[in-house]
Coordinates of N, CA and C in Angstrom, one line a residue:
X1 N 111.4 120.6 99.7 CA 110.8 119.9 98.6 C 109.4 120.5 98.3
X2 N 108.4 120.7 99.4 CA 107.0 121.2 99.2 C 107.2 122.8 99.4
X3 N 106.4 123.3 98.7 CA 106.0 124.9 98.5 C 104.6 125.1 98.2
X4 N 103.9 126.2 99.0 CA 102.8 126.0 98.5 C 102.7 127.7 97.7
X5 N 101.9 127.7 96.6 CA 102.0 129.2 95.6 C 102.6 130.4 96.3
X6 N 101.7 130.4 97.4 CA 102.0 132.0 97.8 C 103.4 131.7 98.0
X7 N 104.2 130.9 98.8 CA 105.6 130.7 99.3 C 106.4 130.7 98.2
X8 N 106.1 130.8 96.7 CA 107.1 130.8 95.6 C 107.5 132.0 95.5
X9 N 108.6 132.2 95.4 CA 109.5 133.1 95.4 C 110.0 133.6 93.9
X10 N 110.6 134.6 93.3 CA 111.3 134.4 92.1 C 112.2 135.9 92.6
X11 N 113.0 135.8 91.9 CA 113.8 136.4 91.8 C 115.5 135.4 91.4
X12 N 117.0 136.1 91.6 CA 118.1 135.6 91.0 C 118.1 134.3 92.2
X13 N 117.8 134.3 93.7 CA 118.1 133.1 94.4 C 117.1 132.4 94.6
X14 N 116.3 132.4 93.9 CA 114.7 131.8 93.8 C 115.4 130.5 93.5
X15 N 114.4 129.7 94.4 CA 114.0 127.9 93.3 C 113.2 127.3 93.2
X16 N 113.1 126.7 92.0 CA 111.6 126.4 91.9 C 111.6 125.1 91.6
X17 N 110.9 124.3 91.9 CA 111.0 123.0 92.0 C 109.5 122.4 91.5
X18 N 110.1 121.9 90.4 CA 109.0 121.1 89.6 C 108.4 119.8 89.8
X19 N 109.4 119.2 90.5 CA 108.5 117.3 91.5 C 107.4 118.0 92.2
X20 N 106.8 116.5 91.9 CA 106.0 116.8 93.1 C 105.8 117.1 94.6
X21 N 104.6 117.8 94.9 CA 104.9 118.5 96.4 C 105.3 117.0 97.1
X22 N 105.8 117.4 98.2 CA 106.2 116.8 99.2 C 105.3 117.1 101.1
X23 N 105.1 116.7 101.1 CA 104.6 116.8 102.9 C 104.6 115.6 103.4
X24 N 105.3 115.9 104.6 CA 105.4 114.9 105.7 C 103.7 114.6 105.8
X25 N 103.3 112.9 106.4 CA 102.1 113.1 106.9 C 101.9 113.8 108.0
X26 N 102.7 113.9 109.0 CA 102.6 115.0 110.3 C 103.3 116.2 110.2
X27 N 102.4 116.9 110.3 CA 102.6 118.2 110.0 C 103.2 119.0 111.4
X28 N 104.2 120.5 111.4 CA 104.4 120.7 113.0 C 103.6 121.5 112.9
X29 N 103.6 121.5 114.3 CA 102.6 122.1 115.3 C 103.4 124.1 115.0
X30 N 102.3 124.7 115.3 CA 103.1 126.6 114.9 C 103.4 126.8 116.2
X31 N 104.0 127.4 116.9 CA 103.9 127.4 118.4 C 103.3 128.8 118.5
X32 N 102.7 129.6 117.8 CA 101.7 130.9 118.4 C 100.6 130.2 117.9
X33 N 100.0 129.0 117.4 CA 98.9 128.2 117.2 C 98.3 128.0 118.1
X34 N 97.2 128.3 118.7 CA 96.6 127.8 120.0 C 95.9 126.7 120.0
X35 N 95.3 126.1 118.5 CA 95.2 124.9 118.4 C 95.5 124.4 117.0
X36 N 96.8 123.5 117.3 CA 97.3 122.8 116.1 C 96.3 122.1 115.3
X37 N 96.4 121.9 114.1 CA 95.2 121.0 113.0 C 95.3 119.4 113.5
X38 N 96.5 119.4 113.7 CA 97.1 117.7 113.9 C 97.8 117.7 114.7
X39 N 97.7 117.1 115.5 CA 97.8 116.8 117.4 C 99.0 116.1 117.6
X40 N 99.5 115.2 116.2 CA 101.1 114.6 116.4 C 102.0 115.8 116.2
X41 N 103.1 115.4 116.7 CA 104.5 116.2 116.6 C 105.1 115.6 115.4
X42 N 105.8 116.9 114.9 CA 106.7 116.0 113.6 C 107.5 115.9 114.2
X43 N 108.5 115.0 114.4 CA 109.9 114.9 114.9 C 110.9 114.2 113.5
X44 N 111.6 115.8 113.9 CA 112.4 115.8 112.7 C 113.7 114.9 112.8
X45 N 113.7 114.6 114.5 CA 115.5 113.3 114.0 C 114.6 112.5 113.5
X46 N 113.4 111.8 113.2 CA 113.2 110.4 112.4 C 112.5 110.7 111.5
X47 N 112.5 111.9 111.2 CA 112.1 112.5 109.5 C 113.8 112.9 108.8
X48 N 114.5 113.0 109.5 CA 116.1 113.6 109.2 C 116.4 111.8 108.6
X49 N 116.3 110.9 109.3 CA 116.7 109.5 108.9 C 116.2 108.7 107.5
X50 N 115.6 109.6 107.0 CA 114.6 109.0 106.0 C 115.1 110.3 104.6
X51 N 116.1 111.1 104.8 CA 116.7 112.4 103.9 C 117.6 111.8 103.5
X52 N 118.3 112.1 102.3 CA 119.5 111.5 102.0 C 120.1 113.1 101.1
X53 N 121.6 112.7 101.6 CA 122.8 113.7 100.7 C 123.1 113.2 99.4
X54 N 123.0 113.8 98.5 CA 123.3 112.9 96.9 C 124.4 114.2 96.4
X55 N 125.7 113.0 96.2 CA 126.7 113.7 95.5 C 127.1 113.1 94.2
X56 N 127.1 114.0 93.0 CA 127.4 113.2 91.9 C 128.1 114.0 91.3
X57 N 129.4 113.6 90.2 CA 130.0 114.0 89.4 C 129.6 114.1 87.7
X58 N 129.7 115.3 87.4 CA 129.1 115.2 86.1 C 129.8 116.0 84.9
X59 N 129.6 115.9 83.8 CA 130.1 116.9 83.0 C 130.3 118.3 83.7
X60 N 131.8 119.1 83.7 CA 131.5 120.1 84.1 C 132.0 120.1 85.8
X61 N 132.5 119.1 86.2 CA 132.0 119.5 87.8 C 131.6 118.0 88.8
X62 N 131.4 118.8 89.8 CA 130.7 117.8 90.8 C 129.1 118.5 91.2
X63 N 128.1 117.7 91.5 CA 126.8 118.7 91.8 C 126.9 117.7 93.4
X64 N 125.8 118.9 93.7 CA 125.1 117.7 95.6 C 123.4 118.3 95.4
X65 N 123.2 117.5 96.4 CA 121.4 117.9 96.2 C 121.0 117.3 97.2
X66 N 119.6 117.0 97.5 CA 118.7 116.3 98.5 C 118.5 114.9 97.9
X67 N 117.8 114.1 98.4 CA 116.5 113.0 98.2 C 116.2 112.5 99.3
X68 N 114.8 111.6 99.3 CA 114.6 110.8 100.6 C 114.0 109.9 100.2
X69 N 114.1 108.6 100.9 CA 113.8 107.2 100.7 C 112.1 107.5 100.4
X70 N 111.8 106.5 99.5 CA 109.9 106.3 99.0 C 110.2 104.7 99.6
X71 N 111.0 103.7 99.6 CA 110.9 102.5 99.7 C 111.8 101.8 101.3
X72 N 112.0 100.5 101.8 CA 112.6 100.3 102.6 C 113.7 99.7 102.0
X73 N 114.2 99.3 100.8 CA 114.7 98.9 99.8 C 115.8 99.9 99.2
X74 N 115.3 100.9 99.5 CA 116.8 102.2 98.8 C 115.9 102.6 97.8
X75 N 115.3 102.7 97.2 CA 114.7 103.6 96.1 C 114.9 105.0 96.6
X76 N 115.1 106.1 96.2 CA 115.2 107.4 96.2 C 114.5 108.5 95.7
X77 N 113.5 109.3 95.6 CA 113.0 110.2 94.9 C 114.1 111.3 95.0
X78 N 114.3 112.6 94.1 CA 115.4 113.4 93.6 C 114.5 114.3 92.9
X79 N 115.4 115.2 92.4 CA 115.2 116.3 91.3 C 116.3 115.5 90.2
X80 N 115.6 115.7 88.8 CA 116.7 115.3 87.9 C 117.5 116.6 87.9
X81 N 117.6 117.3 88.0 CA 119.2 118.7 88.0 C 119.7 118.2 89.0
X82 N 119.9 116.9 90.1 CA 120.4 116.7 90.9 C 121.6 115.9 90.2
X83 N 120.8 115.1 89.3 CA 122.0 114.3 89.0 C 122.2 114.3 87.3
X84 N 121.7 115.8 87.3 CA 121.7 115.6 85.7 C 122.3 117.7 85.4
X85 N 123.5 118.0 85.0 CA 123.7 118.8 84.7 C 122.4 119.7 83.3
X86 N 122.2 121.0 83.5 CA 121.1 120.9 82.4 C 121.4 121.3 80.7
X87 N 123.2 121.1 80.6 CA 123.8 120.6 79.0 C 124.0 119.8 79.2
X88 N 123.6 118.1 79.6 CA 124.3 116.9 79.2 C 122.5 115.8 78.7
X89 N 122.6 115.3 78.1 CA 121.8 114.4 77.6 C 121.3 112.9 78.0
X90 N 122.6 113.2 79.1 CA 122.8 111.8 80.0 C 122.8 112.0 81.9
X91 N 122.0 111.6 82.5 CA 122.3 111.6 83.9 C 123.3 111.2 84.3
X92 N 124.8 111.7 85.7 CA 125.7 111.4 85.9 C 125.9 110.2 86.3
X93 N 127.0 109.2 85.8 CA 127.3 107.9 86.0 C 128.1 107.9 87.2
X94 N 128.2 108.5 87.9 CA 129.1 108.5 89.3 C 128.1 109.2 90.0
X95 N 127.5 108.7 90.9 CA 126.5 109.1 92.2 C 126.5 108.5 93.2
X96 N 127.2 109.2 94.2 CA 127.0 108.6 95.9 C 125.6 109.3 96.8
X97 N 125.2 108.7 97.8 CA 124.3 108.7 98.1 C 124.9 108.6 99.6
X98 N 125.0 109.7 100.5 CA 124.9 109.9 101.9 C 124.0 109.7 103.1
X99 N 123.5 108.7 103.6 CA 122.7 107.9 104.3 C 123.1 108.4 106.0
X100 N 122.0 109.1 107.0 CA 122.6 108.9 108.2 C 122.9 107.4 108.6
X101 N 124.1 108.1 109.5 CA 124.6 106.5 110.2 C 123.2 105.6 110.9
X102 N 123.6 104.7 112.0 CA 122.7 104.2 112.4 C 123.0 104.4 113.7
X103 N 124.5 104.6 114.1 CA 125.1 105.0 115.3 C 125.1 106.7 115.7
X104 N 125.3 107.3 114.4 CA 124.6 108.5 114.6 C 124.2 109.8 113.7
X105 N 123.1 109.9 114.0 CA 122.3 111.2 112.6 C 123.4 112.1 111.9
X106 N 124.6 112.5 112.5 CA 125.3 113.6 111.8 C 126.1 113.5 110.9
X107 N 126.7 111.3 111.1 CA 127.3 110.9 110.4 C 127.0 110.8 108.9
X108 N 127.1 110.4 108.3 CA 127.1 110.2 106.7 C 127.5 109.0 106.2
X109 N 127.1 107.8 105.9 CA 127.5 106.3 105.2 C 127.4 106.8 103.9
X110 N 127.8 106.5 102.9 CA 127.9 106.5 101.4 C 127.5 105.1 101.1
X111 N 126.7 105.4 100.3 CA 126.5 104.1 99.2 C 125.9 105.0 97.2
X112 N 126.8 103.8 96.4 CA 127.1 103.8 95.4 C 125.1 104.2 94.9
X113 N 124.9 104.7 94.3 CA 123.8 104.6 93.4 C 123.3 104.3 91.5
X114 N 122.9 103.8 91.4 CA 122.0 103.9 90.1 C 120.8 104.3 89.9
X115 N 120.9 104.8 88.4 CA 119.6 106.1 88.0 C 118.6 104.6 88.2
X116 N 117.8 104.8 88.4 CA 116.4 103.8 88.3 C 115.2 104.7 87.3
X117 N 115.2 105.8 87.4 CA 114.4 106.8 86.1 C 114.8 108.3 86.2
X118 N 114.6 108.7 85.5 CA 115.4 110.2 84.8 C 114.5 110.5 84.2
X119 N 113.4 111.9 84.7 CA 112.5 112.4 83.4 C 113.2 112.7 81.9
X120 N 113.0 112.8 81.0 CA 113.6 113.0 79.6 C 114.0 114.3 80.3
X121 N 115.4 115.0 79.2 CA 115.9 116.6 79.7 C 115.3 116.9 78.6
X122 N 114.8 118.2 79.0 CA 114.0 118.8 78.4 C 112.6 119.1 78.6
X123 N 111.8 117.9 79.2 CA 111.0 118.0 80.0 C 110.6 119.1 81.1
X124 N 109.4 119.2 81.1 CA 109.3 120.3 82.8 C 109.2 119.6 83.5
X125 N 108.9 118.4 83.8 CA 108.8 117.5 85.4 C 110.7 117.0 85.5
X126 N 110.7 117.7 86.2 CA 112.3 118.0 87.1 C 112.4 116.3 88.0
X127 N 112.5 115.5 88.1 CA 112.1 114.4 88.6 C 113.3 112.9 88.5
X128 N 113.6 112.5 89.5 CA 114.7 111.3 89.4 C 114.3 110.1 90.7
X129 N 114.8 109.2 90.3 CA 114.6 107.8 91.1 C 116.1 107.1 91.2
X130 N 116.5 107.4 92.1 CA 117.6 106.4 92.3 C 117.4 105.1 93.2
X131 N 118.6 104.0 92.9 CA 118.5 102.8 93.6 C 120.1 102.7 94.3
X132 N 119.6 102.2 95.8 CA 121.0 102.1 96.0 C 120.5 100.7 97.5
X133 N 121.7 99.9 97.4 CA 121.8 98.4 97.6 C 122.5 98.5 99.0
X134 N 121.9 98.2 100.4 CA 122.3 98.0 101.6 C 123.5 97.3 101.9
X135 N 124.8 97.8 102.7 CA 125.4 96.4 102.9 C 125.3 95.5 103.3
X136 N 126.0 94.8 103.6 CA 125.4 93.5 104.1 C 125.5 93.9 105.9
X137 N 124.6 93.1 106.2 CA 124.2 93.6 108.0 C 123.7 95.1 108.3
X138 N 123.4 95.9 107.2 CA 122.7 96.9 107.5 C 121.0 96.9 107.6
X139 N 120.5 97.6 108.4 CA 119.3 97.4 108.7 C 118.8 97.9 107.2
X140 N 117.2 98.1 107.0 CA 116.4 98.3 106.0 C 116.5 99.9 105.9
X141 N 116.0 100.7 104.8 CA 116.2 101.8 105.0 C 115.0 102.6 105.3
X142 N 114.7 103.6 105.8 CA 113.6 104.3 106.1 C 113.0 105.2 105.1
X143 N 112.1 105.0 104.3 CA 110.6 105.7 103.7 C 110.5 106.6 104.7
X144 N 110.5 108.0 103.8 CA 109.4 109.0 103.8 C 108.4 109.3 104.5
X145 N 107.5 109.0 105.5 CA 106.3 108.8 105.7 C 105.4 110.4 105.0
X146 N 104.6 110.2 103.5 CA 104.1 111.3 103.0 C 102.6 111.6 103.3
X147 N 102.1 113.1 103.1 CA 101.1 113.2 103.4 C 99.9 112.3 102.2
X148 N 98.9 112.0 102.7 CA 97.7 111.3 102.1 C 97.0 112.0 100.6
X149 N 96.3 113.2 101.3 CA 95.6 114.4 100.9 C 96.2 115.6 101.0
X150 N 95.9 116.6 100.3 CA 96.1 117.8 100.3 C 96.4 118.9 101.0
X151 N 97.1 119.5 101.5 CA 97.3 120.4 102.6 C 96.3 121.3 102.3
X152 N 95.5 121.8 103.0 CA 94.3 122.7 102.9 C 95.3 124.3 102.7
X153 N 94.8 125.4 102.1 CA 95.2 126.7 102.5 C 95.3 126.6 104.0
X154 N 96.8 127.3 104.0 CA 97.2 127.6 105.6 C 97.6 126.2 106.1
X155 N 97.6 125.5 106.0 CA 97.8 124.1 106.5 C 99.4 124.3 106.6
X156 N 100.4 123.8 107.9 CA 101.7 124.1 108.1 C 102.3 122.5 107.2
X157 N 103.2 123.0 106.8 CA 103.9 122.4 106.2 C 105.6 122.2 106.1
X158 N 106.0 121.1 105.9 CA 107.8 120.6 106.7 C 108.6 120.9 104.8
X159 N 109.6 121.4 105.3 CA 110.2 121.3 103.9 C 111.7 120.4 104.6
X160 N 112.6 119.9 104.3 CA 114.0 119.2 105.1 C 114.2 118.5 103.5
X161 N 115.9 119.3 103.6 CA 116.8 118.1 102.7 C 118.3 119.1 103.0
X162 N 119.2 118.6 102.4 CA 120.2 119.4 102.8 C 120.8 120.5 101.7
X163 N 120.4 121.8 102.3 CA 120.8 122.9 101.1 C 122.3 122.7 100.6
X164 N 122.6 123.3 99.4 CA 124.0 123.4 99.5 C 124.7 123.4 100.9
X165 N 126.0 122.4 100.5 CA 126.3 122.1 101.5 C 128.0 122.1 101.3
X166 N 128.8 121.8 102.1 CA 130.3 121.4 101.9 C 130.6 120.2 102.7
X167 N 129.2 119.0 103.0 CA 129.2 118.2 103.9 C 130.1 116.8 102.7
X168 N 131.1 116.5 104.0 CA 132.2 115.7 102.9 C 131.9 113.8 103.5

């Protein structure tokens, strides 16, 4: 999700991502670092629990993409090309939403989603908010924990969502 300039790439497998940056507040440590900036560890299984798999059906197809919880509630942050093919006018009306289990990270729960906001298409801010509703007896969902301030130049930085995938 976060990129900082120099790390942009272009070319045919380039991508470029117009949301806003993303950083964990804890940043990892480099391991030829001999002194990290920030002294916490990122630990990625309870940064992995806070990612979500988004599969939606659209004109044209099925898409998949990333997001990760902003709320404990299910709100979602996204890319609209996640759920928005870039000929249709409309975000897709069929979107599931892949949640780690609670029994275990590799698992996958699905729950049903709704668009909550959709930048206009056509727009350059690439940008989506989905909502999706706990069962009943499931715990609360896990937020993001994001960075505050700015990553300084050279400041290490976490990118995590799930690339293309064939996760079913």
């Amino acid at each position: 999700w976060a990129r900082t300039p120099a790390a942009t790439a272009t070319g045919p497998n380039s991508v470029t991502a117009s949301a806003p940056a993303v950083t964990p507040a804890v940043a990892p440590a480099i391991a030829d670092d001999p002194a990290p900036r920030d002294p916490s560890p990122f630990h990625l299984a309870d940064v992995r629990k806070s990612v979500v798999f988004i599969r939606t059906t659209m004109e044209g197809g099925t898409g998949t993409g990333s997001g990760f919880f902003v709320s404990k509630d299910g709100l979602i942050a996204t890319n609209r090309h996640v759920i928005q093919s870039h000929n249709a006018a409309a975000p897709s009306t069929d979107i599931h939403v892949g949640v780690s289990s609670i029994a275990d990270p590799d698992v996958l729960e699905y729950f049903k989603a709704q668009v909550a906001y959709c930048s206009p298409h056509g727009e350059a801010l690439d940008f989506a908010l989905l909502k999706i509703a706990a069962k009943p007896g499931y715990p609360t969902f896990r937020p993001l924990q994001l960075a505050s301030a700015k990553p300084a130049l050279g400041d290490p930085v976490a990118c995590i969502g799930f690339p293309y995938s064939t996760v079913d």
